[in-house]
Coordinates of C-alpha atoms and ligand atoms in Angstrom, one line a residue:
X18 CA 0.0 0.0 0.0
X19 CA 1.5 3.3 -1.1
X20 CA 0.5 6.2 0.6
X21 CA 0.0 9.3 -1.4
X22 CA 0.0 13.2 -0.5
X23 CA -1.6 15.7 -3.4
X24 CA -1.0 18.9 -3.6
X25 CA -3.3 20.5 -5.7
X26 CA -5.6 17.7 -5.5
X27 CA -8.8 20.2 -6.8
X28 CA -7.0 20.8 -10.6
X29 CA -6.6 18.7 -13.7
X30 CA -3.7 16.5 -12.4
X31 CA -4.9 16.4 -9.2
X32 CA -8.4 14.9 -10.0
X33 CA -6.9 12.8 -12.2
X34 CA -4.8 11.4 -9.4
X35 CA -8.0 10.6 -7.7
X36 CA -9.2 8.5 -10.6
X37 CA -6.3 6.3 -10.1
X38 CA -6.5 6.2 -6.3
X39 CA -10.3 5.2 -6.6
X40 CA -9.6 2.8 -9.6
X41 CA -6.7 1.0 -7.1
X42 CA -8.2 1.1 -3.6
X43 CA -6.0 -1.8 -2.2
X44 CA -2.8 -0.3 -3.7
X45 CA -2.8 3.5 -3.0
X46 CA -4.4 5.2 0.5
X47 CA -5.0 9.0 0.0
X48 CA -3.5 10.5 3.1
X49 CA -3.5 14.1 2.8
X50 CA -5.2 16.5 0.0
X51 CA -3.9 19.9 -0.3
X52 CA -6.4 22.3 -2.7
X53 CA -6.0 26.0 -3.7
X54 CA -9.7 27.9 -4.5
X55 CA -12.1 25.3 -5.2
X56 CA -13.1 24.9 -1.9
X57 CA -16.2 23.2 -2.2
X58 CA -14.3 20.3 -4.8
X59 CA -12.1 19.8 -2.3
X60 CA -14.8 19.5 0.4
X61 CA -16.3 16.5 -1.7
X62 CA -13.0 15.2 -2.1
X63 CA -12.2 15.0 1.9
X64 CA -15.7 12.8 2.5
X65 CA -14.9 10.9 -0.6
X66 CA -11.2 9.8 0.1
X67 CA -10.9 10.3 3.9
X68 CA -7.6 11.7 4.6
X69 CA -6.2 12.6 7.4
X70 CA -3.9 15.1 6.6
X71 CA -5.6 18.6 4.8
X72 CA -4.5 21.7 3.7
X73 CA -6.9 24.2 2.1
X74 CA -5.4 27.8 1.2
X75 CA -9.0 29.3 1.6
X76 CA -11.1 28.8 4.5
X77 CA -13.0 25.3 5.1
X78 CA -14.8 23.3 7.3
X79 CA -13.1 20.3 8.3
X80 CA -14.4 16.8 10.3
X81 CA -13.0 16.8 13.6
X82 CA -10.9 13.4 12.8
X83 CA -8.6 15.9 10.4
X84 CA -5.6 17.6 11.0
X85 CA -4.9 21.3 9.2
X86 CA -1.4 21.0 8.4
X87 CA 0.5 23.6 6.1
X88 CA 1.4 22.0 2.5
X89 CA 5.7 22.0 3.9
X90 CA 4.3 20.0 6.6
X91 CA 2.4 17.3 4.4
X92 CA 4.8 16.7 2.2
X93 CA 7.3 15.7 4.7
X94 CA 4.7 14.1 7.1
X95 CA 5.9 10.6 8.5
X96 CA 3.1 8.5 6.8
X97 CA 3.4 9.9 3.6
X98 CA 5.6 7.8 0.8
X99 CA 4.7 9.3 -2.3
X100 CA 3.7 13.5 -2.8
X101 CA 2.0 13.8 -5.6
X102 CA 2.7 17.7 -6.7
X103 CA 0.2 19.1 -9.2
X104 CA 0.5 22.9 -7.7
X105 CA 0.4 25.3 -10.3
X106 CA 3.2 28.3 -10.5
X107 CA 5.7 28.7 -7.8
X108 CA 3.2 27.3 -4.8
X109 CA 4.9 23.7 -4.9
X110 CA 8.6 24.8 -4.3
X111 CA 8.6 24.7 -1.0
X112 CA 6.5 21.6 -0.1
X113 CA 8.8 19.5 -3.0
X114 CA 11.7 21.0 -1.1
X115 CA 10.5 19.8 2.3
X116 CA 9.4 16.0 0.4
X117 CA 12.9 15.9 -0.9
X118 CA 14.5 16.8 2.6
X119 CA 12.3 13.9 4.1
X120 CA 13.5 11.7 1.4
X121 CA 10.0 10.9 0.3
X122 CA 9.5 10.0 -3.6
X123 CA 8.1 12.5 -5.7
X124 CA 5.4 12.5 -8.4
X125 CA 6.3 16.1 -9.9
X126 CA 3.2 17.7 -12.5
X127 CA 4.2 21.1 -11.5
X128 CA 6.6 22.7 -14.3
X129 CA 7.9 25.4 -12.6
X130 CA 9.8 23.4 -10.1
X131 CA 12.2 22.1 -12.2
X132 CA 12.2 25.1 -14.3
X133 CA 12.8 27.5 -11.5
X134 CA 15.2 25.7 -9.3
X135 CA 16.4 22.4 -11.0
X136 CA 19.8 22.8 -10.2
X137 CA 18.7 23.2 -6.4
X138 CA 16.0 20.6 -6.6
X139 CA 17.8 17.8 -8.3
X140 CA 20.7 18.2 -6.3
X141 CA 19.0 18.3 -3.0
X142 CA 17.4 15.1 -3.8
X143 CA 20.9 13.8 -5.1
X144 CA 21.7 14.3 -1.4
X145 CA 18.7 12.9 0.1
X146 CA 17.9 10.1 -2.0
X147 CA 14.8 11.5 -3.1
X148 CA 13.2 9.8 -6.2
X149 CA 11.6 12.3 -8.8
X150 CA 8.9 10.4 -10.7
X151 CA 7.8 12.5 -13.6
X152 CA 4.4 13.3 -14.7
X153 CA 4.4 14.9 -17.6
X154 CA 4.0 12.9 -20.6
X155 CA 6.8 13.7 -22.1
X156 CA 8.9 13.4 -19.1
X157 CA 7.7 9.6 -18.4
X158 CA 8.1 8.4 -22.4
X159 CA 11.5 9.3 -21.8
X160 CA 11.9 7.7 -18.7
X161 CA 9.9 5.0 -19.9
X162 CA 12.5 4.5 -23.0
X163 CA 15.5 5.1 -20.5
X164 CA 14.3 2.2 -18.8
X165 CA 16.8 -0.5 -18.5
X166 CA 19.3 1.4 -20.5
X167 CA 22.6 2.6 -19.8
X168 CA 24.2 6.6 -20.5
X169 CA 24.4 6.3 -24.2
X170 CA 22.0 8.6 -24.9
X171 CA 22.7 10.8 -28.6
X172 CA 19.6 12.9 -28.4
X173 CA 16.4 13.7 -26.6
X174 CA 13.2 14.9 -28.8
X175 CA 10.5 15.9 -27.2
X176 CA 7.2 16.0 -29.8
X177 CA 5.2 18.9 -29.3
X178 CA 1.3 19.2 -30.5
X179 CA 1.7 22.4 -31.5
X180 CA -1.3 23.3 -29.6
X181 CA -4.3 25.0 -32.1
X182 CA -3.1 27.7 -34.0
X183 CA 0.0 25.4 -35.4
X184 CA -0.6 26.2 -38.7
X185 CA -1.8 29.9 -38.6
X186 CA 0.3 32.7 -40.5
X187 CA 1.9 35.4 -38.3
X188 CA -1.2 37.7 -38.9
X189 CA -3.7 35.0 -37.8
X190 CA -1.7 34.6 -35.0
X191 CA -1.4 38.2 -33.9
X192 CA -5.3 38.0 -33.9
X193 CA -6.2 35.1 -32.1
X194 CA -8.5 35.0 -28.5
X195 CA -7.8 33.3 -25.5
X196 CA -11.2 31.6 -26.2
X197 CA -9.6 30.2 -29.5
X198 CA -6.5 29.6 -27.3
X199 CA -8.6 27.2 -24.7
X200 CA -9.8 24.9 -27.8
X201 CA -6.7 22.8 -27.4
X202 CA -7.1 19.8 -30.1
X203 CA -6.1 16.7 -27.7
X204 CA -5.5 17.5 -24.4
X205 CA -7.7 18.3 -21.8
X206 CA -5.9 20.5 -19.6
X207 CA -5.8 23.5 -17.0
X208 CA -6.3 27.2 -18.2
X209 CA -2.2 28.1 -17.7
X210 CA -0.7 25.1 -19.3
X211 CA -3.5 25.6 -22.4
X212 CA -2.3 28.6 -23.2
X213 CA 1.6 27.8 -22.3
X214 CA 0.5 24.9 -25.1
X215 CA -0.6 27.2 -27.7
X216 CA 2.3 29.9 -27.5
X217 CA 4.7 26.7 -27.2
X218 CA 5.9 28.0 -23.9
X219 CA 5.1 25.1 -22.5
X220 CA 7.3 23.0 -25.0
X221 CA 10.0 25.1 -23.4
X222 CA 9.5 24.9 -19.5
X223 CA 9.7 21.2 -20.6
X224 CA 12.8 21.0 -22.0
X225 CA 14.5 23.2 -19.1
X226 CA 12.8 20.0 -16.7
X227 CA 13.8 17.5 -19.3
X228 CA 17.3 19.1 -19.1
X229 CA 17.6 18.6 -15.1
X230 CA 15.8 15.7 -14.6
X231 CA 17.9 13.5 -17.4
X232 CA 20.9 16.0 -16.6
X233 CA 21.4 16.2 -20.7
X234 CA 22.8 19.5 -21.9
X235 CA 20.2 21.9 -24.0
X236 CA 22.3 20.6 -26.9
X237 CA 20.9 17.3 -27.2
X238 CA 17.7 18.0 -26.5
X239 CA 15.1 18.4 -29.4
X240 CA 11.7 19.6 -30.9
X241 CA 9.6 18.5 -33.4
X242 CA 6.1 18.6 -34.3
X243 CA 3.6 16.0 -34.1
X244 CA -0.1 17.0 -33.9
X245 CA -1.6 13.7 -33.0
X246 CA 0.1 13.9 -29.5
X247 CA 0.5 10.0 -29.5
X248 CA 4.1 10.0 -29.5
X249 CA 4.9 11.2 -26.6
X250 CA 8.6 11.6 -26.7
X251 CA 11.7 9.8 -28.0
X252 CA 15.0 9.0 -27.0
X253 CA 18.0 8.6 -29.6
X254 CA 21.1 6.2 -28.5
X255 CA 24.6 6.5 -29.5
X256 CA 23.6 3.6 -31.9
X257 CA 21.3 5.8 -33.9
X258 CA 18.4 3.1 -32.8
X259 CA 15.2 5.8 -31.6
X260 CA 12.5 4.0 -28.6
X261 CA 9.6 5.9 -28.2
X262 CA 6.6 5.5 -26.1
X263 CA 2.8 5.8 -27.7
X264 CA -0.4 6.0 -26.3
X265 CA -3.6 7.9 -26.3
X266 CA -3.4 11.1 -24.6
X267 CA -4.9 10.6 -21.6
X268 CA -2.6 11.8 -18.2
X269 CA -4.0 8.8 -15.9
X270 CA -1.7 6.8 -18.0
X271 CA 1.6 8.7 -17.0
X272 CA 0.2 9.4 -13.8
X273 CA -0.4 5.8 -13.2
X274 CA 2.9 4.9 -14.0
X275 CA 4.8 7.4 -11.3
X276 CA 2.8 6.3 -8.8
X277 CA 3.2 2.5 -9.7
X278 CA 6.5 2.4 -11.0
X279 CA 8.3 0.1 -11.2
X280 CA 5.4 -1.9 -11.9
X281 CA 3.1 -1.2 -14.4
X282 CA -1.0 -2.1 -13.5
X283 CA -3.7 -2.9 -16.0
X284 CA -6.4 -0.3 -15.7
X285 CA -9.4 -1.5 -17.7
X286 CA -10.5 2.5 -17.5
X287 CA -7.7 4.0 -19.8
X288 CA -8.3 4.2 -23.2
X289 CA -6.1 2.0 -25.4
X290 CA -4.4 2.6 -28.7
X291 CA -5.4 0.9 -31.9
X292 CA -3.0 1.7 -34.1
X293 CA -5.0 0.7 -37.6
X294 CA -7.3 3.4 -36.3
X295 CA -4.6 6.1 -36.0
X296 CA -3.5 4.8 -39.6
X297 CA -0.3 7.4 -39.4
X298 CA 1.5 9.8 -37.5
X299 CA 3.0 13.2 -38.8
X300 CA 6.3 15.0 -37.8
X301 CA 6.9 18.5 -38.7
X302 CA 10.0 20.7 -37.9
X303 CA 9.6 23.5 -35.2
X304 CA 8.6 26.9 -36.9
X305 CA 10.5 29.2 -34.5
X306 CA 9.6 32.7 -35.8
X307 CA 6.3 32.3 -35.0
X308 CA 6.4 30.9 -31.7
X309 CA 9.1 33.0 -29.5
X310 CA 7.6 31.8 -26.8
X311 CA 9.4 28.9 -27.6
X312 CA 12.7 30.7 -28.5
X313 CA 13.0 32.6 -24.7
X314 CA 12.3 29.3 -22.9
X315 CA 15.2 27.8 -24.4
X316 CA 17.4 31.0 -24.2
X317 CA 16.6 31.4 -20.6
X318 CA 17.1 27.6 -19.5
X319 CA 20.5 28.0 -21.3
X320 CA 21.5 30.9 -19.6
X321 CA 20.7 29.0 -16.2
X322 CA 21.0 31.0 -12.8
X323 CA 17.9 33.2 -12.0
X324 CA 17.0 33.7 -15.8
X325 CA 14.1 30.9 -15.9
X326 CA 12.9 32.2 -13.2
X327 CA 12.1 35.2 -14.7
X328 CA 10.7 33.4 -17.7
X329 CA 7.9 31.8 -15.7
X330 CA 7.3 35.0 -13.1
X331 CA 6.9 37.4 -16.4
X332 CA 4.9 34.2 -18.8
X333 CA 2.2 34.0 -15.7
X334 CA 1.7 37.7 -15.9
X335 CA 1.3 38.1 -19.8
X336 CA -0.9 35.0 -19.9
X337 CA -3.1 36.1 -17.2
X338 CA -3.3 39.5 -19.0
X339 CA -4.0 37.5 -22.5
X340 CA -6.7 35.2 -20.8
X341 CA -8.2 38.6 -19.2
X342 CA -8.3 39.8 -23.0
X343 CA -5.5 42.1 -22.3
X344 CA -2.8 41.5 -24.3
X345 CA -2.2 40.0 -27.9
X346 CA -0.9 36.6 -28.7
X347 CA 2.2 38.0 -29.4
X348 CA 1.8 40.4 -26.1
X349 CA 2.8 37.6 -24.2
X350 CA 5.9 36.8 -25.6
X351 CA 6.7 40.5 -25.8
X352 CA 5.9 41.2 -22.5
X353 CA 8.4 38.6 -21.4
X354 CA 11.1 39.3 -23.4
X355 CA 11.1 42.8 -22.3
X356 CA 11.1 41.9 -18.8
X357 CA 14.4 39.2 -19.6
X358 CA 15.5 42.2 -21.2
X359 CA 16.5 44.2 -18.0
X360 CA 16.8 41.3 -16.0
X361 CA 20.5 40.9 -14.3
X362 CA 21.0 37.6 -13.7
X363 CA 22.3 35.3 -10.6
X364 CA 25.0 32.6 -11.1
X365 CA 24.1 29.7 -8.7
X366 CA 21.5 31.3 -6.9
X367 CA 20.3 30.1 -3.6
X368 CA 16.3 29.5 -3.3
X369 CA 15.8 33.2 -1.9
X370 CA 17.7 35.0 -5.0
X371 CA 15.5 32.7 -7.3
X372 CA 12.3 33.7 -5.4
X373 CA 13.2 37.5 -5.8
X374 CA 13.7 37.7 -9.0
X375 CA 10.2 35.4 -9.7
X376 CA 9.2 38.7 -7.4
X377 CA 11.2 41.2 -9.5
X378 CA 9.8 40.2 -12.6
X379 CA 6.2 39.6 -11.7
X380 CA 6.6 43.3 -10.7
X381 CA 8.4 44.4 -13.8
X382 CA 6.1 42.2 -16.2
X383 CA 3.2 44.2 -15.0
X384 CA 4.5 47.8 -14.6
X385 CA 6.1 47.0 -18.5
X386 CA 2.8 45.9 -19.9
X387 CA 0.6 49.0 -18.5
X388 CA 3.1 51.4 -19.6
X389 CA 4.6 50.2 -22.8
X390 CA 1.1 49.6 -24.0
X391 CA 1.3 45.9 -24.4
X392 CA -1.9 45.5 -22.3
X393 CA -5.2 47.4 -22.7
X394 CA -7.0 48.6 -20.2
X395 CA -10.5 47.3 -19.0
Ligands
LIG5 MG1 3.6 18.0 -21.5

């Protein structure tokens, strides 16, 4: 029995976590649920699942049986094993430092972790012999395909739907709504990571984790195309010989698989992929001019130190202002290459240096977008 602490247990990943618990009752006890707004989901999820362990950032109701405990204090809380971190932003630093430090394994959803303080994070759990069981999907194919093999690793490639406006010219692009933005073609996702997906941001944050969590330098790590998200990533060996790892998009799958590993279960609930049905699979090369979204993720994971820290501080500001009909499409990724702009990085920063300049540039995002006319005002 594997006992499991969610963070975030009210948002996409989160529920979806739940699925699995419910679907494997005599293999995974839920032991503490931490939710952010959605009070009354999380409410419904206490009576379902039990736990005794709860953190709620908004005010709620508890039975008497459970203990209030802050998310730090969860996620290093004697009768956890596994903390399953589906935060969203910054929020999930902290408790995934305090897992690590308690040598717990964790199930990491929550991009900006790795993006933000990977060279902190992985090393911290290098010391503490703290397992980091990826989420993502792309993240577990390549984990998946690692399996079982030793370092002779040529190339990465992560695919990358291209989200819904792949095809668009620059002057669709520059036009497009957040609405449009939210129609994302095969995943079903939160609001953040749906519009991450469509300015390719996303692809980006992901190969900054992909980078610390497979410790592979930017320069074998690669993009490419492929709309029918089925492929979810690939690894190339020394050999030239390429494993993969297919399946439908559905997140239980790699969900299932960090909290089971090393074993794999049957789930007669997930979807299964018939490959006559899919008939064939496209590849296209990344088109980099009209996603630099995609181009400052990568610039700022190179430059390392306190630099993707800004990304992700000055991308949440621009994407709340495009979701809040704002900014443009292309607002977003000037609002953030403005604020990387005047940023001056931090060489091995410590966690505080990378949570001022998160600080800095939320700041700096905002005050840039009002008064260089990259937002409108409501
Ligand atoms: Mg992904």
């Amino acid at each position: 029995m594997r006992r499991l602490a969610i963070l975030g247990s009210t948002g996409s990943i989160g529920q979806q976590t739940l699925d699995i618990a419910r679907a494997f009752p005599n293999r995974f006890k839920v032991i503490g649920l931490a939710g952010g707004k959605n009070t009354s989901l999380l409410a419904k999820q206490v009576e379902q699942f039990q736990p005794q362990l709860v953190y709620s950032a908004l005010n709620l109701s508890l039975p008497n049986k459970v203990k209030f405990l802050s998310m730090e204090e969860m996620a290093s809380h004697p009768e956890v094993d596994i903390v399953v971190v589906a935060t969203a932003g910054k929020t999930g630093l902290a408790p995934t430092l305090a897992a690590i430090r308690a040598s717990k394994k964790i199930a990491l959803a929550n991009k900006e972790i790795l993006a933000m303080a990977g060279e902190i994070v992985t090393a911290e759990a290098n010391r503490h012999h703290a397992q980091i069981l990826p989420i993502d999907s792309e993240h577990s194919a390549v984990w998946q395909c690692l399996r079982g093999e030793k370092a002779e690793v040529a190339r990465l490639i992560l695919t990358a739907s291209g989200g819904p406006f792949y095809h668009h010219s620059l002057s669709q692009l520059a036009n497009v709504t957040a609405e449009e933005a939210l129609r994302h073609p095969t995943w079903r996702m939160g609001k953040k990571v749906t519009i991450d997906s469509a300015t390719l941001m996303n692809k980006g944050l992901e190969a900054i984790e992909a980078h610390w969590l497979f410790s592979i330098p930017f320069s074998k790590i690669e993009i490419v195309i492929h709309p029918q998200s089925i492929v979810h990533s690939l690894v190339e060996f020394t050999d030239g010989s390429l494993k993969a790892q297919l399946s439908f998009p559905d997140m239980h799958l790699p969900i299932q698989y960090a909290l089971s590993y090393p074993k794999r279960l049957p789930n007669s609930e997930l979807p299964r992929l018939d490959l006559v049905q899919v008939n064939s699979l496209a590849f296209e090369p990344v088109n980099y001019d009209n996603f630099p979204c995609l181009k400052l993720a990568l610039e700022a994971g190179k430059k390392g130190g306190t630099y993707p820290s800004v990304l992700c501080a000055a991308d949440e500001v621009a994407t709340e202002l495009f979701l809040a009909n704002r900014t443009s499409f292309f607002g977003i990724a000037e609002i953030v290459a403005k604020t990387i702009s005047l940023h001056r990085g931090t060489a091995n920063p410590a966690l505080d240096e990378i949570l001022g300049a998160y600080t800095w540039a939320r700041e700096t995002a905002l005050k840039l977008a009002c008064e260089e006319s990259l937002c409108w005002k409501q």
